[in-house]
CSV table of C-alpha atoms and ligand atoms in Angstrom, one decimal:
chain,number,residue,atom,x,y,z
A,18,UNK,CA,51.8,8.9,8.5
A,19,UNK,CA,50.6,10.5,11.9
A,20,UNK,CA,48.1,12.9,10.2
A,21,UNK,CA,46.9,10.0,8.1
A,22,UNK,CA,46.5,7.8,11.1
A,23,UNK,CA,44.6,10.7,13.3
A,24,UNK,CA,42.1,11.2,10.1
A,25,UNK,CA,41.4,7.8,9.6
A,26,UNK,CA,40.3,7.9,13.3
A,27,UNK,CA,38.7,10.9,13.3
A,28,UNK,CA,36.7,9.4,10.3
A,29,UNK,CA,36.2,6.3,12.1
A,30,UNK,CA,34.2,7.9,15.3
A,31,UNK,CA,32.5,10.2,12.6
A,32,UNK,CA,31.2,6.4,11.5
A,33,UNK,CA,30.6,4.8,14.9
A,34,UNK,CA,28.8,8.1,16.1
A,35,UNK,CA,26.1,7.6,13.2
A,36,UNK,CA,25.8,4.1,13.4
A,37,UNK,CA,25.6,4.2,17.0
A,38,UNK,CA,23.0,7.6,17.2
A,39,UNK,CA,21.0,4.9,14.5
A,40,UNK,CA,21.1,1.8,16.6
A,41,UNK,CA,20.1,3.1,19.8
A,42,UNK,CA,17.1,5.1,18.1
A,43,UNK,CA,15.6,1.8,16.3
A,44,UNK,CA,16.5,0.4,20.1
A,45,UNK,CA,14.4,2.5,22.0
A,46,UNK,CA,11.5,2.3,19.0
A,47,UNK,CA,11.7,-1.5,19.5
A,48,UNK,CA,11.8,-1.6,23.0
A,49,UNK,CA,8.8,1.2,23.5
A,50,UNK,CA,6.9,-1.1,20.9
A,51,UNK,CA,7.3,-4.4,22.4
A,52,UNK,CA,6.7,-3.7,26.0
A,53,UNK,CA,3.7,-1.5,25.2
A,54,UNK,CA,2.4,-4.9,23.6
A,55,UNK,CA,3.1,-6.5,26.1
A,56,UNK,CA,1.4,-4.5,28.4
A,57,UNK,CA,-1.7,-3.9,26.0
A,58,UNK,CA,-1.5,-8.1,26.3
A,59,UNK,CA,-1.8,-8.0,29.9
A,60,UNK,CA,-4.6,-5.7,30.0
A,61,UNK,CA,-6.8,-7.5,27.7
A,62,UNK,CA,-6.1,-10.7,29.1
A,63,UNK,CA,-7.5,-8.8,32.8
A,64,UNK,CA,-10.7,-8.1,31.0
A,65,UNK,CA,-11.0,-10.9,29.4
A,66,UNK,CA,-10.0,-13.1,32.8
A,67,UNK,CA,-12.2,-10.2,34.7
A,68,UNK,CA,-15.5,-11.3,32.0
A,69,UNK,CA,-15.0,-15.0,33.2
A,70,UNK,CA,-14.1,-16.1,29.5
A,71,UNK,CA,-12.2,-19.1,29.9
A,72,UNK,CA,-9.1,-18.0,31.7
A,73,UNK,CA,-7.8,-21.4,33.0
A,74,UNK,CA,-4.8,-21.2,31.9
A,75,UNK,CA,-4.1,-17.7,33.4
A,76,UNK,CA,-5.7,-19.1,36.7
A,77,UNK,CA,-3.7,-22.2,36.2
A,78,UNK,CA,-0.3,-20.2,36.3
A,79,UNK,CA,-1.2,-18.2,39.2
A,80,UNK,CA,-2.0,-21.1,41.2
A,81,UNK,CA,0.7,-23.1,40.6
A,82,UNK,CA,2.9,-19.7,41.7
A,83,UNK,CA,0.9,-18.7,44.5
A,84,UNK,CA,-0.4,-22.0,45.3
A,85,UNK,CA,-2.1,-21.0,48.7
A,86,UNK,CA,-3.7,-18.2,47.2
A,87,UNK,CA,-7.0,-17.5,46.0
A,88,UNK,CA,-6.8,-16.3,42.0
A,89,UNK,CA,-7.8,-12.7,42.0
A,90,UNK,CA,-7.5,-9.9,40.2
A,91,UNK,CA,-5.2,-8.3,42.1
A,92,UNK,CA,-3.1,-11.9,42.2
A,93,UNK,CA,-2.6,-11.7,38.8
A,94,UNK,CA,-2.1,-8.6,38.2
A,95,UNK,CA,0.9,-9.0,40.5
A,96,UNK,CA,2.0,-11.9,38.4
A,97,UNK,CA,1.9,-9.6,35.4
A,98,UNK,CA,3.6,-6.7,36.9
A,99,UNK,CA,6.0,-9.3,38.0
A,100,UNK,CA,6.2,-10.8,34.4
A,101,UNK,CA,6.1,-7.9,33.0
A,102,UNK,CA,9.8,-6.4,34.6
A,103,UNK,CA,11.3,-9.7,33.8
A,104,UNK,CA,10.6,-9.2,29.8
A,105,UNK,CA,11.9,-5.6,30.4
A,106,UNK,CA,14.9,-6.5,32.4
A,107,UNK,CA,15.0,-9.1,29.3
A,108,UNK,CA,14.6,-6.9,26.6
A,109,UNK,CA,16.8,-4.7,27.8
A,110,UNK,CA,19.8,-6.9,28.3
A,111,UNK,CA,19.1,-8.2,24.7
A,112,UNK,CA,19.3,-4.7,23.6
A,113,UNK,CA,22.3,-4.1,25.8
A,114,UNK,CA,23.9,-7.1,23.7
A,115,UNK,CA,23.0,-6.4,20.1
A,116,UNK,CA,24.4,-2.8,20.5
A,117,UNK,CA,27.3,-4.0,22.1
A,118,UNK,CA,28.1,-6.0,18.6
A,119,UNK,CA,27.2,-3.2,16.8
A,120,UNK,CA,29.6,-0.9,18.3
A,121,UNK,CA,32.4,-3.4,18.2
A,122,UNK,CA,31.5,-4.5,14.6
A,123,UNK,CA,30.6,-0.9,13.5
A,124,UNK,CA,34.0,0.0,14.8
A,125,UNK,CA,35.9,-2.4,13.0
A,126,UNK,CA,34.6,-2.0,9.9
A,127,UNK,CA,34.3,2.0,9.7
A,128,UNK,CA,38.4,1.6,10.7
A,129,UNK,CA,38.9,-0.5,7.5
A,130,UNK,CA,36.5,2.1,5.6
A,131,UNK,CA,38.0,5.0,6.8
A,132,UNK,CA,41.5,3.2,5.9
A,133,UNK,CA,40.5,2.3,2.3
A,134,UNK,CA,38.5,5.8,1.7
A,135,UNK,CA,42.1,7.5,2.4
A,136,UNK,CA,44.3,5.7,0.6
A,137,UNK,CA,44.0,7.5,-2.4
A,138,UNK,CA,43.8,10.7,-1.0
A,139,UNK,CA,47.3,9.3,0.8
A,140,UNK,CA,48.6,8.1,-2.1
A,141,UNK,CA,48.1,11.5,-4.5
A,142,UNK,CA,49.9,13.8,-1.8
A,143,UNK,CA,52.4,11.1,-1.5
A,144,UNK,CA,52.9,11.2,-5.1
A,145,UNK,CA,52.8,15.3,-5.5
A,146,UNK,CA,55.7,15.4,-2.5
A,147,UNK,CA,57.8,13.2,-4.6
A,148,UNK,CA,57.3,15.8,-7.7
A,149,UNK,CA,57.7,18.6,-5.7
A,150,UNK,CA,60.9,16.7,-4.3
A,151,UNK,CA,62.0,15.3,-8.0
A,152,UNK,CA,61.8,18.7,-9.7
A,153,UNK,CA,63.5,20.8,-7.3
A,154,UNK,CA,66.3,18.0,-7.8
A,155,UNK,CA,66.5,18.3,-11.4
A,156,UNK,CA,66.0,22.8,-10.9
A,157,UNK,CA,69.4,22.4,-9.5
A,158,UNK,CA,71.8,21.6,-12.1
A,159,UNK,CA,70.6,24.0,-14.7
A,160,UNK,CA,70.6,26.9,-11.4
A,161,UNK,CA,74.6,25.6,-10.4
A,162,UNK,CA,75.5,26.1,-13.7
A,163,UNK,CA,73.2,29.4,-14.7
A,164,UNK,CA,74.9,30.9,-11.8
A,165,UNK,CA,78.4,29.6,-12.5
A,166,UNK,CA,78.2,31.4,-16.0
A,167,UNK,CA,76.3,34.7,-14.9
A,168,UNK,CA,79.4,34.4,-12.5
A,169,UNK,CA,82.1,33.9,-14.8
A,170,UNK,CA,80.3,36.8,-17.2
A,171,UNK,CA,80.7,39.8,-14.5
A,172,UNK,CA,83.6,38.4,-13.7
A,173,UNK,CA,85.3,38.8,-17.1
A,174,UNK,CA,84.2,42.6,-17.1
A,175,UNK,CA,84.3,42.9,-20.3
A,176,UNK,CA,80.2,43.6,-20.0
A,177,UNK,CA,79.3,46.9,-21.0
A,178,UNK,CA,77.7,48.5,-17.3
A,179,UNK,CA,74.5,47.8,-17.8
A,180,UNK,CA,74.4,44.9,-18.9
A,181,UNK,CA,76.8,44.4,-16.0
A,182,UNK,CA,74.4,45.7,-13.7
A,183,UNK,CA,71.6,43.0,-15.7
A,184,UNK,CA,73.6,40.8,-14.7
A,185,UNK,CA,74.2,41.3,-11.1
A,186,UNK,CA,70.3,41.4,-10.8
A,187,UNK,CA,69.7,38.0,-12.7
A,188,UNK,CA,72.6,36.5,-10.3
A,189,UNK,CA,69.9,37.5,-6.9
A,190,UNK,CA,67.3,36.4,-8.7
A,191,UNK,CA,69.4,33.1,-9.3
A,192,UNK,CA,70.3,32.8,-5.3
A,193,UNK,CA,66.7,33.5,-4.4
A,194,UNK,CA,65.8,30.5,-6.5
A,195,UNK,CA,68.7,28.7,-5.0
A,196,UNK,CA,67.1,29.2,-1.9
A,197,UNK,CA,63.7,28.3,-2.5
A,198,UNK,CA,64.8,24.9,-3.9
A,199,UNK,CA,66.8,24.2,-1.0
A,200,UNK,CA,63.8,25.0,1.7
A,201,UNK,CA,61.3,22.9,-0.4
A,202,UNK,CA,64.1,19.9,-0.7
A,203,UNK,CA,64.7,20.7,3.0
A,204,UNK,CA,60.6,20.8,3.6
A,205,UNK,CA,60.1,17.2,1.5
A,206,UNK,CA,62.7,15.7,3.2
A,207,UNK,CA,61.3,16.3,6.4
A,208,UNK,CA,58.3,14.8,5.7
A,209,UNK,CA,59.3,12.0,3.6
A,210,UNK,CA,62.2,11.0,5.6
A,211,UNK,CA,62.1,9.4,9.2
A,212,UNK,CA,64.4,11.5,11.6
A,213,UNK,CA,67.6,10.0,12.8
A,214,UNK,CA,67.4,10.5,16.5
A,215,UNK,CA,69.9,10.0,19.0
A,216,UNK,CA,71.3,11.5,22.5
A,217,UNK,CA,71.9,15.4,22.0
A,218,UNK,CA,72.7,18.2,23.8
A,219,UNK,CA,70.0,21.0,23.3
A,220,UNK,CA,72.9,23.5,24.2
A,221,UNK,CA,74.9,22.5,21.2
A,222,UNK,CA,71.6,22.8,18.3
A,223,UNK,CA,71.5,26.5,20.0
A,224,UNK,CA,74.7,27.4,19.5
A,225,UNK,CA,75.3,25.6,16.1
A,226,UNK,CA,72.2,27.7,14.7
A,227,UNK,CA,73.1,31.0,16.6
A,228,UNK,CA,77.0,30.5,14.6
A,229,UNK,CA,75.5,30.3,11.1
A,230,UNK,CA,73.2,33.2,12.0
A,231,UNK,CA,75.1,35.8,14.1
A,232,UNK,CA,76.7,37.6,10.6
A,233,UNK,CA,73.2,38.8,10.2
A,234,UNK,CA,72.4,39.6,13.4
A,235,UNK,CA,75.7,42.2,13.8
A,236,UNK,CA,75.0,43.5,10.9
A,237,UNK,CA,71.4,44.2,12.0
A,238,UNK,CA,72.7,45.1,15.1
A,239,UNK,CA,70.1,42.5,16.9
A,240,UNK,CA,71.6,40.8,20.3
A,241,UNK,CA,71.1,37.4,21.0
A,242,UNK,CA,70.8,36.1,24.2
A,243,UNK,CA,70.8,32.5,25.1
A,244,UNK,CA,69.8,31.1,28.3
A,245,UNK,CA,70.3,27.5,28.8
A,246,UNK,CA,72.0,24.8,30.9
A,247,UNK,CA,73.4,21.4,28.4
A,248,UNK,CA,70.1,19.9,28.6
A,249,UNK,CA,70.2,15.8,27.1
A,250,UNK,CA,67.4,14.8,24.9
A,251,UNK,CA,67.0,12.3,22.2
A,252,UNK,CA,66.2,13.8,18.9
A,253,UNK,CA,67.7,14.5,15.4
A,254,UNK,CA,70.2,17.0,16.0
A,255,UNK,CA,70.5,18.5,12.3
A,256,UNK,CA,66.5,19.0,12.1
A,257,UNK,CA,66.9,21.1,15.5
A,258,UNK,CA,69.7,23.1,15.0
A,259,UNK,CA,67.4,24.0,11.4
A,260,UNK,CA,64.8,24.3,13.9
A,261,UNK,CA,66.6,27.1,15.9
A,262,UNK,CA,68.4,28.7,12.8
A,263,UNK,CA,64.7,29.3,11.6
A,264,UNK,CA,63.7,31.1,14.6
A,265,UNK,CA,66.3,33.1,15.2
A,266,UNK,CA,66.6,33.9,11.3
A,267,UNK,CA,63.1,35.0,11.4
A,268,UNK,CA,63.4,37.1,14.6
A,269,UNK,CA,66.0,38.4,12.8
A,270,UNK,CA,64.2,39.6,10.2
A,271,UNK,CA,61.2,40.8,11.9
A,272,UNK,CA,63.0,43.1,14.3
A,273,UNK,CA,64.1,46.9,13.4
A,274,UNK,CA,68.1,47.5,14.3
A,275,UNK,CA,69.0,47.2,18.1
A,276,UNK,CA,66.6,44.7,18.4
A,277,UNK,CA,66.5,41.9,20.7
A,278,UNK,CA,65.9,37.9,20.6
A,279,UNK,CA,65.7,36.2,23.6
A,280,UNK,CA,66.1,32.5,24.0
A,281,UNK,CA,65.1,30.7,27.1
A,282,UNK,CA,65.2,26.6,27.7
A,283,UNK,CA,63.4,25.5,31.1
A,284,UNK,CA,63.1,21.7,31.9
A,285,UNK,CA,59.3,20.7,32.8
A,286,UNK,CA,58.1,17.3,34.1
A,287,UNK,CA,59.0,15.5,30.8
A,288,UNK,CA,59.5,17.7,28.5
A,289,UNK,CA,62.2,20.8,27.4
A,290,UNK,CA,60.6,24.3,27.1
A,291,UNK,CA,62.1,26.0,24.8
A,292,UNK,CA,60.7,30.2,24.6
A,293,UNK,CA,62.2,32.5,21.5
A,294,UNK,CA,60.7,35.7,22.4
A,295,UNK,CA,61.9,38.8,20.1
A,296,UNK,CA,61.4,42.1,20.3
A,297,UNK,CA,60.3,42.1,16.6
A,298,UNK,CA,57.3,44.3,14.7
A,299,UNK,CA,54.8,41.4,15.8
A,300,UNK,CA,52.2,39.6,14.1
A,301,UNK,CA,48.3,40.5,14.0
A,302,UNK,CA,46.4,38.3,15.5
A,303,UNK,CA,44.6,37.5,13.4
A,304,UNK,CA,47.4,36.4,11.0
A,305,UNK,CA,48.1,33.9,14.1
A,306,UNK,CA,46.4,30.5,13.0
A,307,UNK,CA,48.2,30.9,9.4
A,308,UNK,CA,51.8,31.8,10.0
A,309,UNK,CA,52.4,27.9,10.1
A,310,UNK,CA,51.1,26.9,6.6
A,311,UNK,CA,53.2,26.3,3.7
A,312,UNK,CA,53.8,29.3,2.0
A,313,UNK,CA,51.7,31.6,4.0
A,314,UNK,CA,53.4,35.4,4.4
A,315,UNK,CA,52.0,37.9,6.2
A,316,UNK,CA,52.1,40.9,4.0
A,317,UNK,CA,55.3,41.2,1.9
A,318,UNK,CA,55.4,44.9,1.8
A,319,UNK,CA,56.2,44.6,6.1
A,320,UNK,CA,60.2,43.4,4.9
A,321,UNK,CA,60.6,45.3,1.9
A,322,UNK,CA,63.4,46.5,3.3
A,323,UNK,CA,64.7,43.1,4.4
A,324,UNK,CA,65.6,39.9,3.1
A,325,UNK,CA,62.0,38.4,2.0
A,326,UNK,CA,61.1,34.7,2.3
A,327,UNK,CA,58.8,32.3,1.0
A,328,UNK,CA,56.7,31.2,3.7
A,329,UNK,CA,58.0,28.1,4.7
A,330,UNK,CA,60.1,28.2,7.4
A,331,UNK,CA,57.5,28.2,10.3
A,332,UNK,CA,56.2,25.2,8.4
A,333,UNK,CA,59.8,23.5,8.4
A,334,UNK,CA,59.9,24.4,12.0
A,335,UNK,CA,56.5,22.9,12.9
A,336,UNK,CA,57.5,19.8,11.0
A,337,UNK,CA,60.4,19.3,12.5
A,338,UNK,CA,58.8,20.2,16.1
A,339,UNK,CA,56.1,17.6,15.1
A,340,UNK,CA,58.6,14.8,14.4
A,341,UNK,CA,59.2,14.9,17.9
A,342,UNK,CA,56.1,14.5,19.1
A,343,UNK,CA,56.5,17.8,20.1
A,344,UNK,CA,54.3,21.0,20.2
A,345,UNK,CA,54.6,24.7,19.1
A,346,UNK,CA,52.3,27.8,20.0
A,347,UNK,CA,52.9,31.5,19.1
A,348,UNK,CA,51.4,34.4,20.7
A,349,UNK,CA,52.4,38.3,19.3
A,350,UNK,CA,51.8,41.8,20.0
A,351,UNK,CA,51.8,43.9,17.2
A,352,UNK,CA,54.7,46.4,17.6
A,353,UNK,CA,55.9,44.6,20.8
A,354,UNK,CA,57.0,41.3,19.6
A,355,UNK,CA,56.4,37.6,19.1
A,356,UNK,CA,57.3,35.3,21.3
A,357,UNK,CA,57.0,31.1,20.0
A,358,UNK,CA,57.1,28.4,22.8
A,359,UNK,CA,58.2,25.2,21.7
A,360,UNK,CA,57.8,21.9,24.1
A,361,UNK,CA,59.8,19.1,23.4
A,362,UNK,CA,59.8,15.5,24.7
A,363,UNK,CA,63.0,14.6,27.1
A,364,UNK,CA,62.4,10.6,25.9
A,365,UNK,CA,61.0,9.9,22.2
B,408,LIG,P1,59.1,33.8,5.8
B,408,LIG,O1,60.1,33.1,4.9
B,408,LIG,O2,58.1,34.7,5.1
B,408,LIG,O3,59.7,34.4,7.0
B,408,LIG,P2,57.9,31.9,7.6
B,408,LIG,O4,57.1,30.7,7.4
B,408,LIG,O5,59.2,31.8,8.4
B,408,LIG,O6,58.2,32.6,6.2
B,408,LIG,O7,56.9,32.9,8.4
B,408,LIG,C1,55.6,33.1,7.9
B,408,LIG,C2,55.2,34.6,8.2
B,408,LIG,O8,55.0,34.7,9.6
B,408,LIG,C3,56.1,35.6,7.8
B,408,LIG,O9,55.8,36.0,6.5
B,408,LIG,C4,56.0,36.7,8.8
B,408,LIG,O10,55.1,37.6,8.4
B,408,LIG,C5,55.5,36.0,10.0
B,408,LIG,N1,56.6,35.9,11.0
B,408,LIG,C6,57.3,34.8,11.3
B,408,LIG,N2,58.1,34.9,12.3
B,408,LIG,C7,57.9,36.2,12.8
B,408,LIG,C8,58.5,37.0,13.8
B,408,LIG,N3,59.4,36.6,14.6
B,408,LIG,N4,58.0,38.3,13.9
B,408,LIG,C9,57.0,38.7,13.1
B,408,LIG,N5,56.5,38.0,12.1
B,408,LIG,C10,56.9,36.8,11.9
């Protein structure tokens, strides 16, 4: 699972940052501490050479380096500067080293942390997709056949008319629920299943999803327009066309009568650009970041008039954007319109 994946190595650098940010500090601490002792060595042993008190062995070293030279002071404490960069070139490469394990051990093991930390976190919303998936499944048959009797009831007419009427509302609340199931089977599906992808035609999603919705735009009295050349990409053609039914459904929705939507596809480098850009009651911006949650509306009351929804298609649609490794970004204007860019891959 790709958000899995990008946690566990989000997590991972979270790890190596610490461990890192820990090992350099004790680093430095170490190395200030051993060549100030080093140095402190050095000095002493000047005094102690400069006092006369038995430094053969220092005068010993220096003449065997500097054989032709006479053992002073200043001689030596050349040989210790000398000395002294070699133990700090030294230590330093030492340190250089260690860290280097660290970082690759550290690495390693915060991976198979991070890995068994999420698992059960992994596992849960694994397990809560396959309830959400399992009960709308078993919602349906008891719905099919609710329906088919509220159906066969107002049929009959032999309902006095308010109960008739009773009737008629139970039946919307019925397809509503209808619905609802079908977008959260749709929803699990998308995110439990792996996409069938093959060579399409971009053309033919667009026109597929503009069929099933252009009953509701002429009766909204909302024009389409579709602008695009038959564009090959590999994908999952059934997830798109959903993809596009979504967008256009929702700029449907959002737009007062005569309105516009506006469809655009532009090839770029690799990828498809795809702009739906509606002429709709737009979206605060600060609504923006959230419109692509599960089950996040923007206040109901704004489509009372309309057909409501539940909040998930823009969450289908990012899904579905997502499973091919695609991107997309909304921007609005309140009043003006929303406009959603969508880039897609030409190769998965
Ligand atoms: P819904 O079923 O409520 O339309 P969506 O997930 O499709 O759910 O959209 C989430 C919210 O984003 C909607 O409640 C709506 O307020 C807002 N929204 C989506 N598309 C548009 C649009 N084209 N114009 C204005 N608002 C939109």
């Amino acid at each position: 699972m790709k958000v899995f994946e990008l946690t566990r190595i989000r997590i991972t650098l979270w790890y190596v940052l610490i461990v890192m940010s820990i090992s350099v500090m004790f680093s430095a601490v170490i190395y200030r501490g051993v060549i100030g002792n080093i140095e402190s060595s050095f000095k002493n042993a000047e005094i102690r050479f400069e006092k006369n008190e038995g430094m053969m062995s220092l005068r010993k070293i220096a003449e065997v380096k500097n054989s032709n030279v006479e053992v002073t002071r200043e001689v030596l404490h050349g040989l210790f500067l000398e000395e002294l960069n070699n133990s700090r070139k030294n230590i330093l490469f030492l340190l250089l080293v260690v860290n280097l394990v660290i970082l690759i051990l550290s690495s390693l093991v915060s991976y198979l942390l991070a890995g068994k930390t999420l698992l059960p976190i992994e596992e849960i919303i694994k397990e809560q997709k396959r309830f959400i998936a399992d009960a709308s499944h078993e919602l349906k048959t008891p719905l099919t056949s609710l329906k088919t009797s509220i159906e066969v009831s107002i049929r009959s007419g032999k309902l006095p008319k308010d109960i008739q009427k009773l009737f008629q509302y139970n039946l919307e609340d019925v397809d509503a629920l209808n619905e609802l199931i079908d977008k959260l089977l749709n929803l699990s599906s998308l995110e439990s299943k792996e996409p069938v992808f093959d060579h399409l035609d971009i053309k033919e999603a667009i026109e597929t999803a503009f069929r099933r919705v252009k009953y509701l735009a002429d009766e909204k009295k909302v024009s389409i327009n579709i602008d695009t050349k038959n564009y090959q990409l590999v994908g999952d053609i059934f997830s798109l066309t959903e993809l596009f039914t979504i967008l256009f459904d929702n700029g449907i929705k959002y737009c007062k009568q005569g309105g516009v939507i506006d469809l655009k596809v532009k090839p770029c480098k690799n990828h498809l650009v795809i702009i739906v850009r509606d002429t709709g009651i737009g979206i605060n911006k600060k609504y923006l970041p959230n419109i692509f949650d599960r089950f996040y509306r923007i206040d109901s009351s704004r489509t009372s008039s309309t057909k409501s929804g539940y909040g998930l298609g823009l969450s289908m649609a990012k899904k579905i954007v997502e499973n091919h490794n695609g991107n997309i970004s909304v921007s609005s204007e309140i009043t003006k319109g929303t406009t959603f860019t969508i880039k897609l891959p030409l190769k998965q």
